[in-house]
Amino acid sequence: MAKEYGMLENIASLEGHDGSVWCVAWNPSGSLLSSCGSDKKIRIWGKEDKEWICKTILTDAHERTIRSVSWSPCGHFLASTSFDATTCVWRKNEKEFDCIATLEGHENEVKAVSWSRNGQLLATCGRDKSVWIWEVQDDGEEYECASVLNSHSQDVKCVRWHPEKELLASCSYDDTIKLYCEDDDDWVCFDTLEGHKSTVWSLSFDKRGDRLVSCSDDKTVKIWKSYPPNNKEGIHTNGKDPKWKCVCTLTGYHERTIYDVDWSHGSRELIATASGDDCINIFEQDNVTDENQPSFMLIAKQDKAHEQDVNSISWHPLYNILASASDDGIVKLWRFVET
Amino acid sequence: MASVRGLDNSNPEIHQKANERELLPEEEDDEVVDKIDQREVFDLVRTINDPEHPLTLEELNVVEEALVKVDDDNNMIYINFTPTIPHCSMATLIGLAIRVKLLRSLPERFKVDVAITPGSHASEHAVNKQLADKERVAAALENSHLLKVVNQCLSS
């Protein structure tokens, strides 16, 4: 294995949550970080005089663990999902956040939420095995269910929209990833990505959206690539839809379940992974790679990043700064530096 | 849950309980750093009540000291448990009770893996996967009915 040539420098440890922190998410400008967890609270963190502080705490919207948070692309809205079966949408005002909508429909725990690129669609998923697509109306005041997708056979762990197109990806306890697009006014699953040997916990698209990375309870990370119809590699496709294939598997880098993965969209396209072994790993593609058989190198490893499982990681939208969240109740900020 | 169904195994085999742990002189010496060992972890789980019978998991041979592995230096604990019959519908609940007992008793640094003894249950893989999914375990423990049943197993 090549020598790692980067490291993570811990620039802040944000304490305040009582119990596990399940998710961290940056707003689009990177000025605010939101976090949520088993204490049923959302914390909004920001920088004041070079210090990271908790600016606001959002409470009383959810009755159970808040599993995930996600900002709208305009940065004016924050969505939160909870084990209480609901999704809340918060509007950011001058100083505070107001809960303006509660989306109901899932039978039980809602695990993840994601906004489409133009902010007009919201996707949620949960333990009831379904993925819901919601249309955003009246400037974010109203949400109407556009589709309920029941393609997965088990608990759906995560949903993520494509960075440019209206294409959705979901991953599940059934070990698969599924891709959806709109076809004749209805949403359909057009591809199922099989390869992981256990629960797929999370996924993330690359900057252009023609590849995605996934992470799993099988302790591997997989890179999948989209092959459009009539591709020069001769990969068989169905109709107008692309076919996604696994082009790389990263194995042996984590000792326990990998709970989250995030592919940065900055000038350096870095992949960060968060695991139950308390470590964070950073991978980067080797620049001499064949796109059909790319190789990725471990360029930084942070052992004992947290005292307990690392549940979530998120790259700052502009800089090589990473936020991480853990069962130890702490949110940490890291700067990736070359060594 | 347990009360509304008929008993899965109405006439289980009852096993001899282990003797109480003998205290060694160095364990009473506060100067010596005590590592968590196999017997200590076994002692935490042996007295858990079976959800159906007025017996402990030790008496039913569901847990055994030999099936507890502790690696204190690396903060790892592995426990295998053996359901009394291969179709035991209580297997997930028993595993959950073991997990909760250890979560509550051990230092937070420990990673605990609870799994069915290989070959002893028809749905071994499905039960193990469920017990290893900490998100589902967390959600289950927010369910007041289930928590009550688990707490009953843990009350002594």
XYZ file of C-alpha atoms in Angstrom:
495
model
C 0.000 0.000 0.000
C 1.326 3.423 -0.939
C 2.182 5.823 1.828
C -0.588 8.169 2.850
C 0.229 11.730 1.894
C -2.389 13.651 3.759
C -3.763 14.039 7.241
C -6.777 15.413 9.031
C -6.150 18.233 11.434
C -8.845 18.581 14.092
C -9.905 22.238 14.014
C -12.953 22.130 16.280
C -14.885 19.803 18.597
C -18.490 20.876 18.985
C -20.122 19.615 22.145
C -23.722 19.982 23.181
C -25.742 17.020 21.973
C -26.868 14.614 24.657
C -26.406 11.133 23.192
C -25.564 9.900 19.697
C -25.204 12.406 16.879
C -26.604 10.732 13.777
C -26.054 13.262 11.015
C -24.220 16.445 10.033
C -24.992 18.627 6.998
C -23.505 21.891 5.675
C -25.649 24.609 4.204
C -24.815 25.382 0.533
C -22.558 28.336 1.311
C -20.763 26.447 4.084
C -21.499 29.135 6.671
C -23.691 26.889 8.818
C -23.509 23.269 9.895
C -26.553 21.414 11.201
C -26.451 18.304 13.347
C -29.106 16.048 14.865
C -29.400 13.002 17.044
C -31.028 10.882 19.679
C -31.686 13.895 21.928
C -34.430 14.925 19.419
C -32.713 18.261 18.821
C -31.188 19.946 15.809
C -28.209 22.191 16.464
C -27.107 24.881 14.053
C -23.414 25.710 14.325
C -21.648 28.741 12.879
C -18.432 30.696 13.167
C -18.225 33.780 15.322
C -14.869 35.552 15.775
C -12.982 32.496 14.500
C -14.760 30.251 17.006
C -17.368 27.654 16.100
C -20.414 28.033 18.335
C -23.942 26.684 18.556
C -26.136 29.451 17.136
C -29.571 27.869 17.518
C -31.173 24.729 18.854
C -34.340 23.509 17.135
C -36.605 21.538 19.464
C -40.138 20.231 19.873
C -40.772 19.218 16.281
C -39.973 15.528 16.601
C -40.997 13.056 19.283
C -38.205 10.577 18.670
C -34.587 10.415 17.422
C -33.844 12.793 14.545
C -31.987 10.603 12.094
C -31.001 13.066 9.362
C -30.962 16.671 8.233
C -30.527 18.188 4.765
C -30.414 21.773 3.426
C -32.274 22.909 0.335
C -29.977 24.081 -2.499
C -31.069 27.703 -1.888
C -30.096 27.406 1.775
C -33.409 28.810 3.027
C -34.886 25.474 4.104
C -33.752 22.597 6.268
C -35.481 19.209 6.249
C -35.253 16.798 9.170
C -36.382 13.169 9.394
C -37.201 11.239 12.491
C -37.922 7.810 13.903
C -41.353 9.367 14.720
C -42.309 8.698 11.039
C -42.362 12.366 10.016
C -40.216 14.782 8.033
C -40.197 18.436 9.046
C -39.298 21.365 6.839
C -37.853 24.410 8.568
C -37.588 27.880 7.055
C -34.580 29.945 7.975
C -35.490 33.498 8.931
C -33.251 36.344 10.076
C -32.453 34.865 13.464
C -34.425 31.678 13.826
C -35.955 28.687 12.131
C -39.689 28.005 11.878
C -41.137 24.574 11.257
C -43.431 25.308 8.298
C -44.457 21.825 7.184
C -44.677 18.291 8.546
C -44.661 15.561 5.922
C -46.545 12.443 6.964
C -47.019 9.178 5.148
C -44.247 6.792 6.094
C -45.471 4.004 8.364
C -42.539 4.217 10.761
C -38.945 5.496 11.024
C -37.880 7.937 8.294
C -34.181 7.418 7.718
C -33.050 10.034 5.198
C -34.053 13.053 3.130
C -32.550 14.747 0.076
C -33.412 17.820 -2.044
C -33.104 17.745 -5.824
C -30.699 20.124 -7.539
C -33.319 22.786 -8.311
C -34.998 22.413 -4.921
C -38.323 21.428 -6.488
C -38.325 17.822 -5.312
C -37.736 16.205 -1.961
C -37.114 12.489 -1.440
C -37.529 10.582 1.844
C -37.021 6.912 2.706
C -37.597 4.683 5.674
C -37.958 1.383 7.413
C -41.306 0.761 5.723
C -39.174 -0.110 2.624
C -40.503 2.816 0.625
C -39.037 5.897 -1.041
C -41.342 8.921 -1.313
C -40.922 11.769 -3.777
C -42.524 15.063 -2.789
C -43.158 18.057 -5.044
C -42.328 21.379 -3.476
C -45.048 23.982 -4.121
C -45.837 27.590 -3.206
C -42.234 28.600 -2.606
C -41.587 25.773 -0.201
C -44.781 26.144 1.838
C -46.580 23.074 0.487
C -45.443 19.525 -0.217
C -47.397 17.073 -2.311
C -46.535 13.405 -2.681
C -45.688 12.698 -6.320
C -44.737 9.059 -5.988
C -44.289 6.194 -3.540
C -41.656 3.740 -4.733
C -41.709 0.241 -3.294
C -38.828 -1.367 -5.186
C -36.716 -2.266 -2.156
C -37.542 -5.414 -0.203
C -36.164 -4.056 3.105
C -35.522 -0.949 5.225
C -34.252 1.917 3.000
C -31.293 3.617 4.639
C -30.442 6.569 2.412
C -31.615 8.607 -0.594
C -29.527 11.035 -2.661
C -30.399 13.123 -5.713
C -28.076 13.412 -8.703
C -26.106 16.722 -8.664
C -27.599 17.893 -11.979
C -30.427 15.683 -13.207
C -33.735 14.564 -11.772
C -32.328 11.156 -10.992
C -32.574 9.594 -7.537
C -30.498 6.884 -5.840
C -31.462 4.881 -2.752
C -29.731 2.152 -0.766
C -31.077 -0.461 1.592
C -30.832 -3.210 4.182
C -31.639 -5.483 1.201
C -27.969 -4.970 0.124
C -28.847 -3.137 -3.115
C -28.802 0.371 -4.546
C -31.655 1.469 -6.808
C -31.886 4.305 -9.318
C -35.083 6.107 -10.296
C -36.130 8.577 -12.966
C -39.386 10.039 -14.196
C -40.986 8.209 -17.086
C -44.305 9.344 -18.588
C -45.323 11.335 -15.509
C -44.522 8.474 -13.176
C -41.378 7.621 -11.246
C -39.799 4.259 -11.999
C -36.822 2.246 -10.808
C -34.603 1.787 -13.884
C -31.579 0.043 -12.396
C -30.677 -2.124 -9.386
C -27.022 -2.195 -8.386
C -26.057 -5.512 -6.826
C -22.669 -6.337 -5.380
C -22.590 -5.412 -1.707
C -22.889 -8.426 0.606
C -24.734 -6.643 3.409
C -26.674 -3.445 4.221
C -25.744 -0.462 2.053
C -25.748 2.446 4.511
C -25.016 5.456 2.361
C -24.037 6.733 -1.056
C -22.790 9.889 -2.725
C -22.546 11.080 -6.336
C -19.356 12.576 -7.754
C -19.297 16.173 -9.002
C -20.655 15.426 -12.495
C -22.967 12.661 -11.360
C -21.738 9.962 -13.720
C -20.330 7.964 -10.835
C -21.413 7.193 -7.327
C -19.749 5.755 -4.263
C -21.492 3.495 -1.746
C -20.528 2.077 1.655
C -21.746 -0.980 3.473
C -21.938 -3.216 6.505
C -19.751 -5.577 4.411
C -16.880 -3.142 5.235
C -16.281 -2.236 1.592
C -16.681 0.899 -0.468
C -17.755 0.531 -4.101
C -17.485 2.946 -7.000
C -20.205 2.645 -9.654
C -20.063 4.211 -13.110
C -22.881 5.118 -15.470
C -22.702 3.787 -19.040
C -25.105 5.629 -21.376
C -26.812 3.902 -24.323
C -24.369 3.246 -27.204
C -21.352 3.563 -24.922
C -18.025 2.828 -26.573
C -17.237 0.118 -24.020
C -20.140 -1.961 -25.353
C -21.948 -2.266 -22.015
C -25.508 -3.423 -22.685
C -28.174 -0.848 -21.805
C -31.949 -0.964 -21.731
C -33.830 1.658 -23.796
C -32.851 5.256 -23.069
C -31.602 4.486 -19.563
C -27.944 4.196 -18.644
C -26.552 1.023 -17.043
C -24.538 1.390 -13.840
C -21.663 -0.974 -13.122
C -19.286 -1.428 -10.218
C -15.835 -0.400 -11.446
C -13.878 -0.487 -8.182
C -14.151 -2.038 -4.695
C -12.123 -0.677 -1.790
C -11.661 -3.382 0.773
C -9.569 -3.864 3.924
C -9.591 -0.229 5.024
C -12.204 -0.415 7.770
C -12.663 -3.057 10.452
C -16.359 -2.516 11.069
C -19.510 -1.279 9.320
C -19.008 1.817 7.151
C -21.919 4.104 8.016
C -21.360 7.057 5.727
C -19.494 8.179 2.649
C -19.203 11.613 1.027
C -17.570 12.488 -2.287
C -16.392 16.119 -2.247
C -17.332 18.331 -5.192
C -14.424 20.753 -4.842
C -11.277 21.011 -6.939
C -9.949 17.892 -5.204
C -12.529 15.145 -5.475
C -11.912 13.362 -2.190
C -13.939 10.473 -0.799
C -14.377 10.401 2.976
C -15.670 7.352 4.854
C -16.998 7.077 8.425
C -17.035 3.794 10.260
C -18.020 1.870 13.373
C -14.286 1.333 13.955
C -14.101 5.036 15.042
C -11.906 5.910 12.002
C -12.269 8.307 9.121
C -10.520 7.459 5.843
C -9.866 9.719 2.865
C -9.450 8.268 -0.630
C -8.510 9.910 -3.922
C -8.446 8.545 -7.428
C -5.066 7.728 -8.852
C -4.511 10.188 -11.729
C -3.174 7.564 -14.120
C -6.262 5.413 -13.984
C -8.318 3.811 -16.731
C -11.871 5.192 -16.189
C -13.297 1.696 -16.602
C -10.980 0.255 -13.960
C -10.086 3.194 -11.739
C -7.876 2.794 -8.718
C -8.321 4.803 -5.558
C -5.670 5.339 -2.928
C -5.982 5.814 0.789
C -4.428 9.262 1.227
C -5.265 9.907 4.889
C -6.408 7.811 7.820
C -7.601 9.281 11.090
C -7.558 6.553 13.725
C -9.663 7.272 16.812
C -11.325 10.201 15.088
C -14.001 9.813 17.745
C -14.338 7.838 20.970
C -17.164 5.795 19.452
C -18.697 4.917 16.050
C -18.517 7.665 13.424
C -22.048 7.922 12.006
C -21.885 10.744 9.499
C -19.428 12.841 7.546
C -19.881 15.788 5.247
C -17.457 17.801 3.128
C -17.659 21.577 3.306
C -19.049 22.785 -0.050
C -16.044 25.023 -0.773
C -13.012 23.964 1.237
C -11.214 20.749 2.152
C -12.940 20.770 5.521
C -14.836 17.786 6.829
C -17.488 17.569 9.541
C -18.020 14.293 11.394
C -20.562 13.090 13.965
C -20.407 10.234 16.407
C -22.165 8.150 19.037
C -19.828 9.922 21.486
C -22.129 12.961 21.190
C -19.529 15.181 19.556
C -19.365 16.888 16.170
C -15.822 17.479 14.913
C -14.394 19.644 12.164
C -11.276 18.533 10.323
C -9.050 20.212 7.755
C -7.494 17.960 5.149
C -3.851 18.912 4.740
C -1.200 17.443 2.508
C 1.886 16.128 4.248
C -45.477 -10.387 22.816
C -44.277 -13.270 24.963
C -47.539 -13.490 26.856
C -49.948 -13.670 23.938
C -48.244 -16.511 22.122
C -48.015 -20.120 23.129
C -44.656 -21.266 24.418
C -42.194 -22.120 21.680
C -40.473 -24.731 23.756
C -42.765 -25.846 26.559
C -40.371 -28.280 28.169
C -36.833 -26.934 27.958
C -33.806 -28.734 29.316
C -32.511 -27.080 32.468
C -28.797 -26.795 33.083
C -26.634 -26.461 36.137
C -25.672 -22.917 37.140
C -22.022 -21.984 37.430
C -20.540 -21.296 40.821
C -20.152 -17.730 41.986
C -17.021 -16.080 40.762
C -14.086 -16.470 43.136
C -12.482 -13.200 44.077
C -8.763 -13.260 43.557
C -6.515 -11.218 45.880
C -5.338 -8.930 43.065
C -8.927 -8.050 42.171
C -9.410 -6.531 45.604
C -6.186 -4.595 45.211
C -7.078 -1.154 43.839
C -3.518 -0.680 42.631
C -3.886 -3.381 40.001
C -5.636 -2.358 36.752
C -8.420 -4.862 36.205
C -9.186 -5.751 32.642
C -12.670 -6.823 31.739
C -12.546 -10.571 31.274
C -14.670 -13.382 29.920
C -16.095 -14.342 33.317
C -17.047 -10.767 34.123
C -19.016 -10.412 30.895
C -20.598 -13.819 31.410
C -21.703 -12.752 34.885
C -23.497 -9.786 33.334
C -25.573 -11.905 30.964
C -26.063 -15.197 32.835
C -28.818 -13.828 35.060
C -30.918 -12.394 32.215
C -34.384 -13.948 32.358
C -35.754 -15.932 29.478
C -38.775 -14.106 27.973
C -40.954 -17.230 28.266
C -39.720 -19.303 31.182
C -39.025 -18.402 34.806
C -35.435 -19.402 34.189
C -32.217 -17.574 33.401
C -30.366 -17.715 30.086
C -27.640 -19.655 31.892
C -30.063 -22.293 33.175
C -31.355 -22.784 29.646
C -27.796 -22.953 28.285
C -28.621 -20.021 25.984
C -25.435 -18.341 27.180
C -22.218 -20.097 28.162
C -18.982 -18.715 29.469
C -17.052 -20.483 26.709
C -19.021 -18.566 24.054
C -17.985 -15.157 25.379
C -14.846 -13.624 23.892
C -13.311 -10.476 25.305
C -10.483 -8.466 23.804
C -10.109 -5.664 26.330
C -7.083 -4.077 24.613
C -9.057 -3.625 21.407
C -12.390 -2.875 23.122
C -14.128 -5.838 21.513
C -16.641 -8.279 22.955
C -18.215 -11.144 21.031
C -21.039 -13.201 22.431
C -22.720 -16.178 20.872
C -26.050 -17.307 22.250
C -27.841 -20.560 21.525
C -31.652 -20.500 21.202
C -33.257 -23.510 22.936
C -34.818 -24.668 19.655
C -33.941 -23.886 16.000
C -37.247 -22.075 15.343
C -37.334 -20.033 18.530
C -39.345 -16.892 17.762
C -37.772 -15.186 20.774
C -34.237 -15.286 19.345
C -34.132 -11.617 18.337
C -35.605 -10.516 21.652
C -33.072 -12.575 23.621
C -30.207 -11.128 21.568
C -31.577 -7.643 22.095
C -31.756 -8.196 25.863
C -28.110 -9.339 25.877
C -27.104 -6.292 23.847
C -28.976 -3.868 26.067
C -27.588 -5.424 29.236
C -24.028 -4.992 27.951
C -24.676 -1.493 26.583
C -25.886 -0.432 30.003
C -23.184 -2.168 32.028
C -19.936 -1.871 30.112
C -17.803 1.215 29.445
C -18.870 2.949 26.222
C -15.541 2.210 24.548
C -16.581 -1.423 23.967
C -17.900 -2.655 20.624
C -20.280 -5.502 21.345
C -21.195 -8.146 18.773
C -24.063 -10.443 19.700
C -24.772 -13.322 17.350
C -26.472 -16.705 17.310
C -24.193 -19.716 17.835
C -23.515 -20.888 14.262
C -25.906 -23.611 13.159
C -28.322 -23.305 16.078
C -31.179 -21.366 14.483
C -33.116 -21.531 11.226
C -33.019 -17.745 10.699
C -29.517 -17.248 12.038
C -28.408 -14.812 9.336
C -31.533 -12.646 9.500
C -31.455 -12.443 13.309
C -27.730 -11.643 13.363
C -28.166 -8.908 10.767
C -30.965 -7.325 12.736
C -28.977 -7.422 16.001
C -25.923 -5.900 14.302
C -27.927 -2.992 12.848
C -27.498 -0.350 15.527
C -29.997 1.975 13.885
C -32.753 -0.621 14.145
C -31.673 -1.484 17.683
C -31.853 2.226 18.590
C -35.304 2.501 17.038
C -36.489 -0.679 18.799
C -35.386 0.697 22.156
C -37.527 3.799 21.612
C -40.548 1.491 21.379
C -42.012 1.569 24.886
C -43.700 -1.819 24.635
C -40.544 -3.565 23.478
C -38.444 -1.733 26.051
C -40.774 -2.983 28.769
C -40.337 -6.585 27.634
C -36.543 -6.150 27.483
C -36.509 -4.598 30.953
C -38.480 -7.551 32.279
C -35.794 -9.887 30.955
C -33.156 -7.757 32.648
C -34.864 -7.405 36.028
C -33.480 -9.683 38.683
